[in-house]
């Protein structure tokens, strides 16, 4: 029996939910009202204000496992929609939200676990999403390797403060870090400020990406897709380095092909 028959996919925007649905066609797709979902078809839709009735319905349907996938923005909250039991969760979730994204995710996972659901990571459904250590294409230079290590140090410091999961480094200098607007905005900033590298003797720089140090890897693992490669190329970088086993490659073959065509290296490294 397919494991998907007993697994609910809490789906947001982006390519990842589609990849999981392709890997497990029997997943029960759930869409939070007010948060974009790119999957087509009939979904089990729920309101955050009625979270407890939604959890009860999952249990009634025989769901045993839950996976979160895709970008999910916080919806507008309508206080009049709360049922009494869901309202009791509000103070707890509100405190977590004030503590940052990681704390919010941990609190949400804890709620699902209290209903005896096993929360799993996307990579447990599609293991090929996480490349093992090694260079997937191109050849990082010694300078690139040093910049990747520096990027790892910066991202670890950012992650400890729950700020971001990426940085761009050229000859040891940090050109940009990922913050709330995300990876695309960071790479656009680097593209716009290419002149900052005018005195670096032609060195381009490396984009490094990794999970936050204390991050629960069952949710919100960083991901790299074809668009990430295109943005890194437009920013004039020499390649992308990322933590092996900690960053997902969406459509791996297409990502590697895009990097090869752009002349970028892709390196799953051990920091």
GROMACS .gro file of C-alpha atoms in nm:
model
  271
    1UNK     CA    1   0.000   0.000   0.000
    2UNK     CA    2   0.131   0.342  -0.091
    3UNK     CA    3   0.248   0.550   0.201
    4UNK     CA    4   0.079   0.846   0.036
    5UNK     CA    5  -0.263   0.708   0.129
    6UNK     CA    6  -0.190   0.793   0.491
    7UNK     CA    7   0.012   1.112   0.434
    8UNK     CA    8  -0.116   1.470   0.419
    9UNK     CA    9   0.075   1.733   0.222
   10UNK     CA   10   0.034   2.084   0.361
   11UNK     CA   11   0.110   2.259   0.034
   12UNK     CA   12   0.230   2.611  -0.030
   13UNK     CA   13   0.364   2.785  -0.340
   14UNK     CA   14   0.656   2.679  -0.557
   15UNK     CA   15   0.783   2.366  -0.729
   16UNK     CA   16   0.839   2.143  -0.425
   17UNK     CA   17   0.475   2.038  -0.363
   18UNK     CA   18   0.448   1.926  -0.726
   19UNK     CA   19   0.763   1.715  -0.694
   20UNK     CA   20   0.626   1.545  -0.384
   21UNK     CA   21   0.292   1.480  -0.551
   22UNK     CA   22   0.476   1.325  -0.846
   23UNK     CA   23   0.671   1.101  -0.607
   24UNK     CA   24   0.358   1.005  -0.407
   25UNK     CA   25   0.041   1.058  -0.616
   26UNK     CA   26  -0.184   0.942  -0.329
   27UNK     CA   27  -0.092   1.226  -0.095
   28UNK     CA   28  -0.386   1.412   0.057
   29UNK     CA   29  -0.320   1.770  -0.054
   30UNK     CA   30  -0.423   2.032   0.200
   31UNK     CA   31  -0.434   2.403   0.125
   32UNK     CA   32  -0.450   2.677   0.386
   33UNK     CA   33  -0.704   2.942   0.290
   34UNK     CA   34  -0.527   3.274   0.236
   35UNK     CA   35  -0.189   3.117   0.153
   36UNK     CA   36  -0.102   3.063  -0.217
   37UNK     CA   37  -0.087   2.703  -0.339
   38UNK     CA   38   0.039   2.623  -0.691
   39UNK     CA   39  -0.102   2.269  -0.707
   40UNK     CA   40  -0.411   2.226  -0.922
   41UNK     CA   41  -0.716   2.013  -0.845
   42UNK     CA   42  -0.944   1.956  -0.551
   43UNK     CA   43  -0.775   1.999  -0.216
   44UNK     CA   44  -0.878   1.977   0.146
   45UNK     CA   45  -0.891   2.346   0.231
   46UNK     CA   46  -0.869   2.471   0.587
   47UNK     CA   47  -0.853   2.794   0.783
   48UNK     CA   48  -0.581   2.861   1.036
   49UNK     CA   49  -0.856   2.993   1.265
   50UNK     CA   50  -1.012   2.645   1.261
   51UNK     CA   51  -0.694   2.446   1.298
   52UNK     CA   52  -0.829   2.199   1.555
   53UNK     CA   53  -1.128   2.088   1.342
   54UNK     CA   54  -0.884   2.043   1.053
   55UNK     CA   55  -0.658   1.823   1.266
   56UNK     CA   56  -0.960   1.621   1.374
   57UNK     CA   57  -1.059   1.571   1.009
   58UNK     CA   58  -0.711   1.446   0.919
   59UNK     CA   59  -0.733   1.193   1.200
   60UNK     CA   60  -1.081   1.084   1.087
   61UNK     CA   61  -0.945   1.028   0.735
   62UNK     CA   62  -0.679   0.791   0.868
   63UNK     CA   63  -0.385   1.026   0.813
   64UNK     CA   64  -0.072   0.913   0.998
   65UNK     CA   65   0.201   1.137   0.853
   66UNK     CA   66   0.217   1.507   0.759
   67UNK     CA   67   0.467   1.684   0.536
   68UNK     CA   68   0.499   2.061   0.487
   69UNK     CA   69   0.622   2.180   0.147
   70UNK     CA   70   0.635   2.506  -0.042
   71UNK     CA   71   0.650   2.873   0.048
   72UNK     CA   72   0.366   2.964   0.280
   73UNK     CA   73   0.293   3.320   0.378
   74UNK     CA   74   0.104   3.403   0.693
   75UNK     CA   75  -0.264   3.461   0.605
   76UNK     CA   76  -0.477   3.742   0.739
   77UNK     CA   77  -0.651   3.629   1.057
   78UNK     CA   78  -1.025   3.677   1.109
   79UNK     CA   79  -1.090   3.658   1.487
   80UNK     CA   80  -1.459   3.584   1.426
   81UNK     CA   81  -1.370   3.256   1.254
   82UNK     CA   82  -1.202   3.096   1.556
   83UNK     CA   83  -1.367   2.796   1.717
   84UNK     CA   84  -1.319   2.764   2.095
   85UNK     CA   85  -1.053   2.490   2.083
   86UNK     CA   86  -0.845   2.657   1.811
   87UNK     CA   87  -0.864   2.986   2.000
   88UNK     CA   88  -0.684   2.820   2.290
   89UNK     CA   89  -0.379   2.772   2.065
   90UNK     CA   90  -0.355   3.142   1.976
   91UNK     CA   91  -0.138   3.263   2.269
   92UNK     CA   92   0.105   2.977   2.218
   93UNK     CA   93   0.140   3.029   1.842
   94UNK     CA   94   0.152   3.408   1.876
   95UNK     CA   95   0.446   3.385   2.118
   96UNK     CA   96   0.626   3.154   1.876
   97UNK     CA   97   0.569   3.395   1.586
   98UNK     CA   98   0.727   3.675   1.786
   99UNK     CA   99   1.036   3.456   1.837
  100UNK     CA  100   1.092   3.406   1.462
  101UNK     CA  101   1.026   3.163   1.177
  102UNK     CA  102   1.209   2.868   1.335
  103UNK     CA  103   1.015   2.898   1.659
  104UNK     CA  104   0.690   2.925   1.463
  105UNK     CA  105   0.765   2.609   1.267
  106UNK     CA  106   0.859   2.419   1.582
  107UNK     CA  107   0.536   2.526   1.753
  108UNK     CA  108   0.325   2.419   1.453
  109UNK     CA  109   0.503   2.082   1.436
  110UNK     CA  110   0.444   2.030   1.809
  111UNK     CA  111   0.071   2.090   1.762
  112UNK     CA  112   0.050   1.830   1.484
  113UNK     CA  113   0.249   1.585   1.695
  114UNK     CA  114   0.005   1.632   1.983
  115UNK     CA  115  -0.260   1.489   1.749
  116UNK     CA  116  -0.022   1.191   1.707
  117UNK     CA  117   0.074   1.272   1.348
  118UNK     CA  118   0.431   1.194   1.244
  119UNK     CA  119   0.575   1.506   1.083
  120UNK     CA  120   0.826   1.412   0.812
  121UNK     CA  121   1.055   1.605   0.580
  122UNK     CA  122   1.002   1.643   0.206
  123UNK     CA  123   1.325   1.452   0.148
  124UNK     CA  124   1.173   1.146   0.318
  125UNK     CA  125   0.921   1.126   0.034
  126UNK     CA  126   1.167   1.222  -0.241
  127UNK     CA  127   1.520   1.133  -0.118
  128UNK     CA  128   1.685   1.243  -0.445
  129UNK     CA  129   1.612   1.603  -0.349
  130UNK     CA  130   1.917   1.601  -0.118
  131UNK     CA  131   2.246   1.553  -0.305
  132UNK     CA  132   2.534   1.383  -0.129
  133UNK     CA  133   2.867   1.561  -0.091
  134UNK     CA  134   3.053   1.631  -0.414
  135UNK     CA  135   3.084   1.864  -0.711
  136UNK     CA  136   2.784   1.820  -0.940
  137UNK     CA  137   2.924   2.028  -1.223
  138UNK     CA  138   3.204   2.275  -1.293
  139UNK     CA  139   3.523   2.312  -1.092
  140UNK     CA  140   3.547   2.545  -0.791
  141UNK     CA  141   3.886   2.712  -0.761
  142UNK     CA  142   4.087   2.736  -0.440
  143UNK     CA  143   3.955   3.091  -0.398
  144UNK     CA  144   3.599   2.966  -0.450
  145UNK     CA  145   3.653   2.703  -0.184
  146UNK     CA  146   3.773   2.966   0.059
  147UNK     CA  147   3.475   3.187  -0.021
  148UNK     CA  148   3.239   2.893   0.033
  149UNK     CA  149   3.391   2.831   0.375
  150UNK     CA  150   3.356   3.199   0.461
  151UNK     CA  151   2.996   3.183   0.340
  152UNK     CA  152   2.932   2.887   0.568
  153UNK     CA  153   3.062   3.084   0.865
  154UNK     CA  154   2.841   3.382   0.779
  155UNK     CA  155   2.529   3.172   0.725
  156UNK     CA  156   2.586   2.992   1.056
  157UNK     CA  157   2.600   3.330   1.231
  158UNK     CA  158   2.287   3.450   1.049
  159UNK     CA  159   2.103   3.131   1.126
  160UNK     CA  160   2.183   3.150   1.495
  161UNK     CA  161   1.984   3.474   1.499
  162UNK     CA  162   1.707   3.328   1.275
  163UNK     CA  163   1.781   3.576   0.995
  164UNK     CA  164   1.854   3.385   0.675
  165UNK     CA  165   2.001   3.083   0.500
  166UNK     CA  166   2.233   3.231   0.237
  167UNK     CA  167   2.522   3.468   0.167
  168UNK     CA  168   2.734   3.583  -0.127
  169UNK     CA  169   3.109   3.608  -0.071
  170UNK     CA  170   3.390   3.722  -0.304
  171UNK     CA  171   3.755   3.696  -0.190
  172UNK     CA  172   3.639   3.668   0.168
  173UNK     CA  173   3.423   3.980   0.149
  174UNK     CA  174   3.052   3.944   0.221
  175UNK     CA  175   2.861   4.113  -0.063
  176UNK     CA  176   2.511   4.027   0.058
  177UNK     CA  177   2.315   3.813   0.302
  178UNK     CA  178   1.971   3.661   0.276
  179UNK     CA  179   1.704   3.827   0.488
  180UNK     CA  180   1.323   3.829   0.488
  181UNK     CA  181   1.284   3.915   0.114
  182UNK     CA  182   1.462   3.589   0.026
  183UNK     CA  183   1.728   3.449  -0.206
  184UNK     CA  184   1.606   3.611  -0.527
  185UNK     CA  185   1.615   3.958  -0.370
  186UNK     CA  186   1.967   3.897  -0.237
  187UNK     CA  187   2.098   3.785  -0.577
  188UNK     CA  188   1.928   4.080  -0.745
  189UNK     CA  189   2.109   4.309  -0.502
  190UNK     CA  190   2.441   4.149  -0.596
  191UNK     CA  191   2.359   4.183  -0.967
  192UNK     CA  192   2.271   4.548  -0.922
  193UNK     CA  193   2.594   4.615  -0.731
  194UNK     CA  194   2.839   4.433  -0.957
  195UNK     CA  195   3.062   4.739  -0.936
  196UNK     CA  196   3.150   4.645  -0.579
  197UNK     CA  197   3.377   4.376  -0.726
  198UNK     CA  198   3.567   4.609  -0.957
  199UNK     CA  199   3.880   4.588  -0.740
  200UNK     CA  200   3.872   4.210  -0.689
  201UNK     CA  201   4.081   4.126  -0.998
  202UNK     CA  202   3.804   3.953  -1.189
  203UNK     CA  203   3.692   3.724  -0.909
  204UNK     CA  204   3.319   3.670  -0.925
  205UNK     CA  205   3.207   3.534  -0.591
  206UNK     CA  206   3.017   3.236  -0.452
  207UNK     CA  207   2.661   3.198  -0.335
  208UNK     CA  208   2.651   2.974  -0.028
  209UNK     CA  209   2.331   2.825   0.116
  210UNK     CA  210   2.263   2.608   0.421
  211UNK     CA  211   1.998   2.541   0.686
  212UNK     CA  212   2.006   2.737   1.008
  213UNK     CA  213   2.210   2.563   1.281
  214UNK     CA  214   1.917   2.474   1.509
  215UNK     CA  215   1.659   2.438   1.234
  216UNK     CA  216   1.412   2.150   1.244
  217UNK     CA  217   1.493   1.987   0.910
  218UNK     CA  218   1.147   1.845   0.867
  219UNK     CA  219   1.026   2.184   0.744
  220UNK     CA  220   1.161   2.482   0.553
  221UNK     CA  221   1.481   2.320   0.428
  222UNK     CA  222   1.646   2.562   0.183
  223UNK     CA  223   1.613   2.476  -0.185
  224UNK     CA  224   1.786   2.562  -0.512
  225UNK     CA  225   1.602   2.557  -0.843
  226UNK     CA  226   1.660   2.655  -1.204
  227UNK     CA  227   1.563   3.015  -1.129
  228UNK     CA  228   1.823   3.031  -0.852
  229UNK     CA  229   2.090   2.930  -1.103
  230UNK     CA  230   1.968   3.192  -1.351
  231UNK     CA  231   1.978   3.461  -1.084
  232UNK     CA  232   2.327   3.358  -0.969
  233UNK     CA  233   2.448   3.375  -1.329
  234UNK     CA  234   2.289   3.717  -1.378
  235UNK     CA  235   2.467   3.832  -1.062
  236UNK     CA  236   2.798   3.739  -1.223
  237UNK     CA  237   2.893   3.468  -0.973
  238UNK     CA  238   3.124   3.176  -1.038
  239UNK     CA  239   2.911   2.916  -0.868
  240UNK     CA  240   2.681   2.791  -0.596
  241UNK     CA  241   2.798   2.598  -0.291
  242UNK     CA  242   2.558   2.445  -0.043
  243UNK     CA  243   2.557   2.216   0.256
  244UNK     CA  244   2.548   1.851   0.150
  245UNK     CA  245   2.242   1.682   0.294
  246UNK     CA  246   2.093   2.014   0.400
  247UNK     CA  247   1.976   2.183   0.079
  248UNK     CA  248   1.728   2.045  -0.172
  249UNK     CA  249   1.783   2.060  -0.547
  250UNK     CA  250   1.447   2.100  -0.719
  251UNK     CA  251   1.452   1.914  -1.055
  252UNK     CA  252   1.816   1.814  -1.011
  253UNK     CA  253   1.887   1.730  -1.378
  254UNK     CA  254   1.746   2.063  -1.494
  255UNK     CA  255   1.938   2.256  -1.226
  256UNK     CA  256   2.267   2.088  -1.319
  257UNK     CA  257   2.203   2.149  -1.690
  258UNK     CA  258   2.123   2.516  -1.625
  259UNK     CA  259   2.443   2.556  -1.422
  260UNK     CA  260   2.652   2.390  -1.693
  261UNK     CA  261   2.504   2.615  -1.961
  262UNK     CA  262   2.568   2.923  -1.745
  263UNK     CA  263   2.927   2.816  -1.666
  264UNK     CA  264   2.860   2.792  -1.292
  265UNK     CA  265   2.980   2.520  -1.059
  266UNK     CA  266   2.743   2.339  -0.823
  267UNK     CA  267   2.910   2.203  -0.513
  268UNK     CA  268   2.746   2.008  -0.229
  269UNK     CA  269   3.008   2.060   0.037
  270UNK     CA  270   3.073   1.969   0.397
  271UNK     CA  271   3.128   2.294   0.592
   0.00000   0.00000   0.00000
